Coordinates of C-alpha atoms and ligand atoms in Angstrom, one line a residue:
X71 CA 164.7 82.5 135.3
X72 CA 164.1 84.3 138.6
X73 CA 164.5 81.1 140.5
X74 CA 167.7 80.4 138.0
X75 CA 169.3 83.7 139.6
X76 CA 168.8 83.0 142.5
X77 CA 170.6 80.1 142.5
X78 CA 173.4 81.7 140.3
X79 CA 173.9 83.7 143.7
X80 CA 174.1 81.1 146.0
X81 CA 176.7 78.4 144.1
X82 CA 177.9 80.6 141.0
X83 CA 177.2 80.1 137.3
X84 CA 179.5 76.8 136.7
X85 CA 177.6 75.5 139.6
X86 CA 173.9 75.6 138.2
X87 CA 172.3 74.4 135.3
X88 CA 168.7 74.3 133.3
X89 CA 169.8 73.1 130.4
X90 CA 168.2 69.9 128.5
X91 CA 171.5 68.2 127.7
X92 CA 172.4 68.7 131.3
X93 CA 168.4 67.7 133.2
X94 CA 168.2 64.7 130.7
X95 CA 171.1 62.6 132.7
X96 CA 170.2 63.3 135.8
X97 CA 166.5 62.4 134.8
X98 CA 167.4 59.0 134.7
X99 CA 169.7 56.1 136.6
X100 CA 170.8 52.8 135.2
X101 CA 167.7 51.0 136.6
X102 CA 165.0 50.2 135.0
X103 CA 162.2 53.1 136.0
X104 CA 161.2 55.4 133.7
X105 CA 163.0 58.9 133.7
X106 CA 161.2 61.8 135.5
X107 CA 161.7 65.4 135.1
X108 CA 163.6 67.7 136.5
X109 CA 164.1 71.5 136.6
X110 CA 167.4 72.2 137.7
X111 CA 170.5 70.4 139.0
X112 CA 172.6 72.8 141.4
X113 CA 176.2 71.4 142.5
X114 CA 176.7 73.2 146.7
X115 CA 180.1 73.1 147.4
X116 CA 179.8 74.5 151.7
X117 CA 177.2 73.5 154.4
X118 CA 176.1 77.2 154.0
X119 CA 175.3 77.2 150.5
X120 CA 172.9 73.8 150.9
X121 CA 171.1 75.9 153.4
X122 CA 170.8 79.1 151.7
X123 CA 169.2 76.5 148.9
X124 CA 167.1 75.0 151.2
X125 CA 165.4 78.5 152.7
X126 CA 165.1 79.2 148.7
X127 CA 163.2 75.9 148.5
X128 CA 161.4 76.8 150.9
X129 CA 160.2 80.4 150.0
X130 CA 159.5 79.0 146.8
X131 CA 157.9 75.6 147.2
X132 CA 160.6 73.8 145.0
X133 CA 161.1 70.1 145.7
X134 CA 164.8 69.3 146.5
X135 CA 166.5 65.8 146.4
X136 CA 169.8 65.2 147.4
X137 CA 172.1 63.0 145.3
X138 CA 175.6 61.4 145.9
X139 CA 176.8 58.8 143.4
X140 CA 172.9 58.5 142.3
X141 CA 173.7 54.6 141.4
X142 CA 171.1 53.0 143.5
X143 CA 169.7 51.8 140.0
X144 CA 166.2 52.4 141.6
X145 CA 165.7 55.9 141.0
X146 CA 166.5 57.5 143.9
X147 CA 167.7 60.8 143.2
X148 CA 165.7 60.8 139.9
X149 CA 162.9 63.6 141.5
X150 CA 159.7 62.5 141.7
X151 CA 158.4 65.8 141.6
X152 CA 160.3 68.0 139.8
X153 CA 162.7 70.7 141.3
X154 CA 166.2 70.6 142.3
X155 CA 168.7 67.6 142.0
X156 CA 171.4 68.8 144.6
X157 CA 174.2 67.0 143.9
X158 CA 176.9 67.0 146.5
X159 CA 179.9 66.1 144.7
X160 CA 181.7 69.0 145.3
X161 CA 181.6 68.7 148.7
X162 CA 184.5 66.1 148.8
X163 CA 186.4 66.8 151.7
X164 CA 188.1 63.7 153.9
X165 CA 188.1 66.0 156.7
X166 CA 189.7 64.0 159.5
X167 CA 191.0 60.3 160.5
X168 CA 191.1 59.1 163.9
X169 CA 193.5 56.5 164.1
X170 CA 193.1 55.4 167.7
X171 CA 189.5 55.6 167.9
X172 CA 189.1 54.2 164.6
X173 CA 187.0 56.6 162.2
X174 CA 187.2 59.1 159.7
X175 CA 184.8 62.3 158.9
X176 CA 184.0 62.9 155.3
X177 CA 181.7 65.3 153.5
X178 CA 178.9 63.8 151.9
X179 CA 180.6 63.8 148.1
X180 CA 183.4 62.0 149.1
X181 CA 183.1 59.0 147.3
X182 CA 184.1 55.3 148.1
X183 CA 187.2 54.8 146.0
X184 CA 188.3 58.4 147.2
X185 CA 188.6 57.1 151.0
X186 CA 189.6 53.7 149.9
X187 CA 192.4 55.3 148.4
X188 CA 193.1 58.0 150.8
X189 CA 193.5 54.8 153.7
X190 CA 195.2 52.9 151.5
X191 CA 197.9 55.6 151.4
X192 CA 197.7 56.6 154.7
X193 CA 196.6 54.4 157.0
X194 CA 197.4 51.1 155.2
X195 CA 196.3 48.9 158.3
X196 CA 192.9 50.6 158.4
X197 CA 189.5 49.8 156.0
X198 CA 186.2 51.0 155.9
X199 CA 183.3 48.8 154.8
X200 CA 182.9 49.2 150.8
X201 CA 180.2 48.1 148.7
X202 CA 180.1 45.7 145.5
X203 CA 179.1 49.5 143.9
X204 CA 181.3 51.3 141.3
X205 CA 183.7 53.6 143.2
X206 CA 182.3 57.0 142.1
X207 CA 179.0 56.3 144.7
X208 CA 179.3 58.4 148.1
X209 CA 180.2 57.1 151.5
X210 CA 177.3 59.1 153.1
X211 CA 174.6 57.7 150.4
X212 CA 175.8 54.3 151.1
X213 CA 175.3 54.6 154.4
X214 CA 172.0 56.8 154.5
X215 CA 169.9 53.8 153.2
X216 CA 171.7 51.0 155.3
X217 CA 173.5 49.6 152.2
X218 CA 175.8 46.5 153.0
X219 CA 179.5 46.4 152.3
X220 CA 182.5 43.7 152.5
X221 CA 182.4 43.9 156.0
X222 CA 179.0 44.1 157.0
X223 CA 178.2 40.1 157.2
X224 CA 181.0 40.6 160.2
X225 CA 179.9 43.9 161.5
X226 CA 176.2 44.9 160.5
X227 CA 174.8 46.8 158.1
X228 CA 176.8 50.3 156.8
X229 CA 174.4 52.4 158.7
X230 CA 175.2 50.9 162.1
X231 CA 178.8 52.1 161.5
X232 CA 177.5 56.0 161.3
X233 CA 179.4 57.9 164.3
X234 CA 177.7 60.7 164.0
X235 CA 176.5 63.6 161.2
X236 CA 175.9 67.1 160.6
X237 CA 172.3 67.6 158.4
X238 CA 170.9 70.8 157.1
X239 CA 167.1 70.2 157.9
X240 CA 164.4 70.8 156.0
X241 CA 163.9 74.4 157.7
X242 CA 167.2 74.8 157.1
X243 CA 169.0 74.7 160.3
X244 CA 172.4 72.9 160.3
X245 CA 171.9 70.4 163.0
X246 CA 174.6 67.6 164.7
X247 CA 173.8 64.1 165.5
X248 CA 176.1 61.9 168.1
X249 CA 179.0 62.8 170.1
X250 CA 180.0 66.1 167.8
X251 CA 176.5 67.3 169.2
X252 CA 178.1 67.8 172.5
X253 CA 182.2 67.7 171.3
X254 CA 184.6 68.5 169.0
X255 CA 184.9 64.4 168.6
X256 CA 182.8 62.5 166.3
X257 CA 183.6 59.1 168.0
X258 CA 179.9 57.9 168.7
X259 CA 176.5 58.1 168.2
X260 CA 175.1 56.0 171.3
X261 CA 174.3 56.8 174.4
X262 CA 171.9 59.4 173.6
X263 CA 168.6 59.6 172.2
X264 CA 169.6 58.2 168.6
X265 CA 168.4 60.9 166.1
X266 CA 170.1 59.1 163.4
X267 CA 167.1 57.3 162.3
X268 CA 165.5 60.4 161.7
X269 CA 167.6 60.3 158.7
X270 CA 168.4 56.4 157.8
X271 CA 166.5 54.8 155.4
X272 CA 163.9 58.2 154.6
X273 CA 165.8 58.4 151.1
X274 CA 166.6 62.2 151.6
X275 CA 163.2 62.9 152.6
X276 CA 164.0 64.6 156.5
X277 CA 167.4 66.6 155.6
X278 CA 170.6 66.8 153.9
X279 CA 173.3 65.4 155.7
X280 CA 176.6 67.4 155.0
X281 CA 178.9 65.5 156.8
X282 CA 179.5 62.1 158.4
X283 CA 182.0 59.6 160.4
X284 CA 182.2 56.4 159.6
X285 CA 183.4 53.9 161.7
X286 CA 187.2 52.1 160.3
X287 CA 187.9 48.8 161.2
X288 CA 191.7 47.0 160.9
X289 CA 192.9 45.7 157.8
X290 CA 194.0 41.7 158.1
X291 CA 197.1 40.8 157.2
X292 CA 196.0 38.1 154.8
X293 CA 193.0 37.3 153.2
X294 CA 192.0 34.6 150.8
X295 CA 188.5 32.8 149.5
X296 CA 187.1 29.0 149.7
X297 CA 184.7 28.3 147.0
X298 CA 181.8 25.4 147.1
X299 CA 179.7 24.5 145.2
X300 CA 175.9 22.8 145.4
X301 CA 173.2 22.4 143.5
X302 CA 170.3 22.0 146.3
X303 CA 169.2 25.5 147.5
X304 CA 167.3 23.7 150.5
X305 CA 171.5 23.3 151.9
X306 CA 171.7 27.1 152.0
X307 CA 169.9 27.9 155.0
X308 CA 172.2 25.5 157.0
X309 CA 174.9 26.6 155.5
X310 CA 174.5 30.2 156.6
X311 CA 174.1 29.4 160.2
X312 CA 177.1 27.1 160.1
X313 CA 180.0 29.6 158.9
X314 CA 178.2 32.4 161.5
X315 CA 178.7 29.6 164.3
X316 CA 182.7 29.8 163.7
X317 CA 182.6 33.8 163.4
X318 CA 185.3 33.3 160.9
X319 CA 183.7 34.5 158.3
X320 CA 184.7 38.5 157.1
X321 CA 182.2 38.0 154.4
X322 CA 180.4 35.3 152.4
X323 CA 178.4 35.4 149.0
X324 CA 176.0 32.8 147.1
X325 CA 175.2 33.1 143.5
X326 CA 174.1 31.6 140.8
X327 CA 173.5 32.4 137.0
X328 CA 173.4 31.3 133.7
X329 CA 176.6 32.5 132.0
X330 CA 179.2 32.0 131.2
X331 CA 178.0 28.4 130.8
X332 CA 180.3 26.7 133.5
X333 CA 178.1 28.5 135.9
X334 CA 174.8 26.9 134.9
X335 CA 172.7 24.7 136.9
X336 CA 175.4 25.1 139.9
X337 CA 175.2 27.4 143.3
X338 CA 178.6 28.6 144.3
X339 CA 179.4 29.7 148.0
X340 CA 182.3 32.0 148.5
X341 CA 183.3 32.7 152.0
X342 CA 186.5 35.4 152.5
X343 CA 188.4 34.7 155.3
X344 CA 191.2 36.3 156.8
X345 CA 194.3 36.5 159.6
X346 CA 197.5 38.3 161.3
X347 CA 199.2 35.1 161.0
X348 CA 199.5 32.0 158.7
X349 CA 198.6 29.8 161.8
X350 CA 195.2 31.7 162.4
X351 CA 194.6 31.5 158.9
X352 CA 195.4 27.9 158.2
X353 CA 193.4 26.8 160.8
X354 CA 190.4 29.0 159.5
X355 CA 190.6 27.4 156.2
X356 CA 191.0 23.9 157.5
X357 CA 188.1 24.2 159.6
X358 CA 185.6 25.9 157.2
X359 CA 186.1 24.1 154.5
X360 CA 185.2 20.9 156.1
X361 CA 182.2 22.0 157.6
X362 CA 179.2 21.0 155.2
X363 CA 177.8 18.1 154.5
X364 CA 177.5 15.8 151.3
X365 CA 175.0 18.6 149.8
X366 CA 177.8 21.1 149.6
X367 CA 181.2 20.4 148.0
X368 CA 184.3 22.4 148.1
X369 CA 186.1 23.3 145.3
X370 CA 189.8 22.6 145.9
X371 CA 190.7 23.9 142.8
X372 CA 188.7 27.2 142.1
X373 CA 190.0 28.5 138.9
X374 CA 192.2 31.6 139.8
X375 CA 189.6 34.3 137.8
X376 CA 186.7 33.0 140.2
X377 CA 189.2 33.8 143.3
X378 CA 190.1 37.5 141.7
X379 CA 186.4 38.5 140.9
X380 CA 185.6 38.1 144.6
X381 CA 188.9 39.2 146.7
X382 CA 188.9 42.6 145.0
X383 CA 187.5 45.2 147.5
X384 CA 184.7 46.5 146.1
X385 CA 185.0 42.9 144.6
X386 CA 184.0 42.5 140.8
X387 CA 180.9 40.5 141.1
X388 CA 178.6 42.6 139.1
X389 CA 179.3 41.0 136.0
X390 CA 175.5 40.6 135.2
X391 CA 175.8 43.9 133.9
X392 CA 177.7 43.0 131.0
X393 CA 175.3 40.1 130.0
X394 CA 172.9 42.3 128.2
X395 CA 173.8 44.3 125.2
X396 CA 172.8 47.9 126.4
X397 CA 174.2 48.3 130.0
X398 CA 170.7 48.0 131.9
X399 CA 170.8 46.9 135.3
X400 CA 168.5 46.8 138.2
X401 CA 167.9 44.6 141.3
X402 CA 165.5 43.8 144.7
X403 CA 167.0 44.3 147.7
X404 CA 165.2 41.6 149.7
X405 CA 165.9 41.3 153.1
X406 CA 164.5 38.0 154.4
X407 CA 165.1 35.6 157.8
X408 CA 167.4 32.7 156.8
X409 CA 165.1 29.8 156.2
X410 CA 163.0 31.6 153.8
X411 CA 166.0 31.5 151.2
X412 CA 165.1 28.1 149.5
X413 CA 161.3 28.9 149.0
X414 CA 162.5 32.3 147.5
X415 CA 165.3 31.0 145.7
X416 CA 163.2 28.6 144.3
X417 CA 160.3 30.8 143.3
X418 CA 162.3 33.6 141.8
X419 CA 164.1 31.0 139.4
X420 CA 160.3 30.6 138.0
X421 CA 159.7 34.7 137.6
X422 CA 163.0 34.9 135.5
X423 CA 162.3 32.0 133.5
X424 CA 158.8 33.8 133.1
X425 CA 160.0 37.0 132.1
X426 CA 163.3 35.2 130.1
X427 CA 165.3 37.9 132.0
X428 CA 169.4 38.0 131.7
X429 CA 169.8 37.2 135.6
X430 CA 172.1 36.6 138.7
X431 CA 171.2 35.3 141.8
X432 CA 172.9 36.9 144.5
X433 CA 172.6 36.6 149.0
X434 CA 174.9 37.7 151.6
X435 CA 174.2 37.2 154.8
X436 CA 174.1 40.3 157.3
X437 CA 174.6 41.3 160.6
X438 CA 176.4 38.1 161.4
X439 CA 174.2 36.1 159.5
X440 CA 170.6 37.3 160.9
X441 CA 169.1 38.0 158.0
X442 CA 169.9 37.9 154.1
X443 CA 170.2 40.3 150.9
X444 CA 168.4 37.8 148.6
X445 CA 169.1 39.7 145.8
X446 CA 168.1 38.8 142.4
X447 CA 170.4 41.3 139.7
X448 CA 168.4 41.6 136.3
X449 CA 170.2 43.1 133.5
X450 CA 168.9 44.6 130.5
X451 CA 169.3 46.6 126.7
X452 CA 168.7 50.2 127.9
X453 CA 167.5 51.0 124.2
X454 CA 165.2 48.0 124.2
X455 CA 161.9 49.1 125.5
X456 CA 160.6 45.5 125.2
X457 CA 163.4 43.8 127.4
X458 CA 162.6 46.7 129.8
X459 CA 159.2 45.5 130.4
X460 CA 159.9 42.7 130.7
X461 CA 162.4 43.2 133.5
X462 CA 159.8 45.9 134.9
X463 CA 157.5 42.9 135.8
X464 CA 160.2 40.3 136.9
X465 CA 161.2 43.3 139.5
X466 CA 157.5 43.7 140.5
X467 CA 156.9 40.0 141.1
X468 CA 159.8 39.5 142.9
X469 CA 159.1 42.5 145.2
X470 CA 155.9 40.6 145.5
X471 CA 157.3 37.5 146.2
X472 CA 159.7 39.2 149.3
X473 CA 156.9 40.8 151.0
X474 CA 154.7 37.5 150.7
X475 CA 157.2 35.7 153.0
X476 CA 157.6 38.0 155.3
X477 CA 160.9 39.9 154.3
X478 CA 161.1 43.7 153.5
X479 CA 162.4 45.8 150.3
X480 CA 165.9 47.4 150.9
X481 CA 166.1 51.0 148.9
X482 CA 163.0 50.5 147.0
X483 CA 161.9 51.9 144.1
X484 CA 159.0 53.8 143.6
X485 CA 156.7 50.7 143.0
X486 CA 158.3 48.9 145.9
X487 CA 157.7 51.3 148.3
X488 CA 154.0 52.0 147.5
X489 CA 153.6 47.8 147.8
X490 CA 155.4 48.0 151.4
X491 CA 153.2 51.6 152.7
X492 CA 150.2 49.1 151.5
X493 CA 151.2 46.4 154.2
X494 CA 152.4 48.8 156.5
X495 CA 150.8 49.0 160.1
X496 CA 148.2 52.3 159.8
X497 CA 149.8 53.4 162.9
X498 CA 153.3 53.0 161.7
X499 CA 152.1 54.9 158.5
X500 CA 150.8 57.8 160.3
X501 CA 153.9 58.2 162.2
X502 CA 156.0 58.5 159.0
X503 CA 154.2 61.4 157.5
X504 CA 153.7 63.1 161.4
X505 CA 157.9 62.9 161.9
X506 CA 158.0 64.3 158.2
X507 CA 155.5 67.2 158.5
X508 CA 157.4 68.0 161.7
X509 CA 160.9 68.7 160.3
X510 CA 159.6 69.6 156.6
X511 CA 156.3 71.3 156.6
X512 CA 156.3 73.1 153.6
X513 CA 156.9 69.0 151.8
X514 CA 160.1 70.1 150.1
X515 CA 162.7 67.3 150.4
X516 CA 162.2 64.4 147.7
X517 CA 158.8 64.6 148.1
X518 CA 156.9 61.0 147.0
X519 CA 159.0 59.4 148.4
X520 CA 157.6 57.2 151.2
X521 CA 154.1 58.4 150.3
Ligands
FAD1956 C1 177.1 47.3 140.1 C2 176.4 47.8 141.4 C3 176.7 47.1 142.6 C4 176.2 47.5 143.8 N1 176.6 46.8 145.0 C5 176.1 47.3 146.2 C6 176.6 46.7 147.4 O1 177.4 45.7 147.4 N2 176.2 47.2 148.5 C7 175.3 48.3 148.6 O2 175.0 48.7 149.7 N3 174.9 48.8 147.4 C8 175.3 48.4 146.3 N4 174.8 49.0 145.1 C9 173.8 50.1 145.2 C10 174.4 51.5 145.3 O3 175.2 51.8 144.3 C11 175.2 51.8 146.6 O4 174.4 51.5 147.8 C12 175.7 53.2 146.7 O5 176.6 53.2 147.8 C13 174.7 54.3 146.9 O6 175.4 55.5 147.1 P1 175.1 56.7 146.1 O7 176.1 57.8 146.4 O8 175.0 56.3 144.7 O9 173.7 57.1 146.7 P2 172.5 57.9 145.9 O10 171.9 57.0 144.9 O11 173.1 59.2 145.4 O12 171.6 58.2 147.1 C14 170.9 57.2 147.8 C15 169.7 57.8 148.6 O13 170.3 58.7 149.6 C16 169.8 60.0 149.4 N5 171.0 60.9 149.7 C17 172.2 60.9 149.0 N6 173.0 61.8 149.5 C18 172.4 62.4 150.6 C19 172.7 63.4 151.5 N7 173.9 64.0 151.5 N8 171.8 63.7 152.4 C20 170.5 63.1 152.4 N9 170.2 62.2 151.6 C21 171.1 61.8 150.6 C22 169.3 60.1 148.0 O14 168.3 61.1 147.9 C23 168.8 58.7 147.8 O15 167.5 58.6 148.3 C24 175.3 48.6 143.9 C25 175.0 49.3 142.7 C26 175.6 48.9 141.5 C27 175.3 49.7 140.3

């Protein structure tokens, strides 16, 4: 109760809660890990009140994790051990666009469909990268664990758009990264020593970032899809490197899965495409779509509802949650070189049929098509303990099955990370924890994590 009060005086009453009903949803995600506990979930709405929290966390050896949308489906921001959730929705200010230099700041609540919106209103000809993800997740936890939107196949992974941020660290100083370290601009983060990565990918584990700008990029006047289709995953690997040849591709998806039963046995390959002009864009289309060989066919006729599901932005291509009765849904992030996709494509279609798992098989290519996101989606009955073992073993072997040829686990879960920390280099290992004792001593941010 004392540490209750405490926090009663930092955020007010409305702001702070200990009760069950309350700790029992944020003591879980969609995903498929078991729920954890946790003590109390405190809602900060200024950069002062997440560091009066943290010197609090400190004196009293709570664990804090920060949250944003908390839809990773791997647990994230479910605590490991114990303590506070802080969830920063209330910080949800778009604090500035730049139109000419092409970013906008936001607070770390603000959430995707909030500054898709805002742009859309204001600055039609302007876009930010968005994920597939449901609009209520954060800009700044998207890009704090290098997640991948519609226009990172073009322009690299989410995180490499990060301008610059403000983070309240561990010891609770309130600290700027980039440009706005040294100016009132937020404009860039290079040319300096790049502190960034002291907070990319560590799952809230070296700070809390308050703030962030993220880089906008212009919105094409027209935009449209080809569809193929194939049904030899040993085409894919070509296929990737061709469309990043042309650098006509704004983004690019393969998937395959078992329903609705049109879909089965085939791989379909969408590639977006855009243009300023009908010329540019005609010639883009004539160009890519007669690119493959015999292996891969295009589809002419693509029935308009295909089309639709993929040139929404975010588009609507999680439709492997609906499969399963019980709205369970969970997937590996595995990043892997390009000519490893057939051997994993291939392998993983034996672990679902194994496990018997509801499924989608999804890749997009990042970074202009260096690597891949081979990522297979299960979905399961959240009230159907039987199907969630089942899916807990299809996730392990396929985070098995990444690491054996020589790709890495994007936002793992719990049991992912401990299987990467096993393979990790000793020296590489003992870095980690040295940065981490460095800016957290006392070990109160998200703690397990990257253990
Ligand atoms: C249907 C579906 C589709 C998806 N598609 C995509 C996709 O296309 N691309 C993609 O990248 N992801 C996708 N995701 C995964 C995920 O939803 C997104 O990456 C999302 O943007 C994560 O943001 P969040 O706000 O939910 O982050 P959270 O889950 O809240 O946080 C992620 C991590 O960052 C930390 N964190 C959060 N906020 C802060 C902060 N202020 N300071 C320090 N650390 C912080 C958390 O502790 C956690 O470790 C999808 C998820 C679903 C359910």
């Amino acid at each position: 109760m004392d540490i209750y009060s405490s926090l009663v005086n930092i955020v007010e009453k409305d702001f702070v809660s200990n009760r069950p009903e309350e700790l029992y949803m944020y003591s879980r995600d969609p995903g498929a890990q078991p729920p954890r506990k946790v003590d109390y979930v405190v809602m900060p709405k200024t950069v002062e009140e997440v560091q009066q929290i943290v010197m609090l966390a400190n004196k009293r050896r709570i664990p804090v994790t920060p949250m944003g949308g908390g839809f990773t489906t791997c647990a994230l921001t479910v605590p490991i051990k114990g303590g506070i959730v802080l969830d920063m929705k209330r910080m949800d200010k778009i604090i500035e666009v730049n139109e000419k230099s092409k970013y906008a700041v936001v607070e770390a609540g603000v959430s995707q469909g909030a500054l898709k919106s805002y742009l859309e209103k204001y600055y039609p000809h302007l876009q930010h990268s968005t994920p597939e993800a449901p609009p209520t997740v954060t800009v700044v936890g998207n890009l704090l664990i290098d997640g991948h939107g519609h226009l990172t196949p073009m322009h690299g992974v989410n995180s490499s758009m990060i301008n610059g941020m403000e983070v309240v660290l561990p010891t609770g100083e309130i600290c700027k990264i980039g440009s706005c370290s040294i100016s009132p601009c937020w404009f860039t983060r290079r040319h300096l020593p790049d502190l960034a990565g002291l907070f990319i990918g560590w799952f809230g584990t070296t700070g809390i970032v308050t703030k962030i700008s993220i880089q906008l990029f212009p919105k094409p006047r027209l935009r449209d899809c080809l569809v193929f289709s194939t049904d030899d995953p040993n085409s894919l690997p070509d296929v990737v490197f061709k469309v990043f040849q042309t650098e006509m591709a704004e983004n690019f998806f393969v998937i395959a899965q078992d329903k609705p039963d049109w879909m089965l046995g085939h791989i379909y390959i969408v590639i977006l495409i855009t243009g300023n002009s009908e010329e540019e864009f005609e010639l883009k289309k004539r160009q890519l779509s007669a690119m493959f060989d015999e292996r891969v066919k295009f589809m002419e006729e693509t029935p308009p509802a295909f089309k639709r599901r993929f040139l929404e932005v975010p588009p609507f291509a999680a439709t492997a949650a609906d499969f399963a009765k019980g709205g369970g849904f969970e997937y590996v992030g595995g990043i892997l070189p390009i000519e490893k996709i057939p051997e994993a494509w291939r392998r993983n279609l034996e672990i679902i049929r194994r496990y018997n798992v509801a499924f989608s098989l999804a890749i997009q290519p990042l970074d202009c098509g260096h690597s891949v996101m081979f990522g297979p989606i299960y979905s399961f009955n959240r009230a159907d303990e039987e199907n969630i073992e089942r899916v807990r073993k299809a996730l392990d072997e396929t985070n098995k099955l990444i690491l054996e040829l020589g790709g890495i686990l994007w936002k793992a879960e719990l049991p992912g990370q401990k299987l990467m920390m096993e393979r990790m280099d000793t020296n590489t290992v003992e870095l980690l924890k040295r940065v981490r004792k460095t800016l957290d001593p006392n070990g109160i941010m998200n703690p397990g994590n990257w253990e």
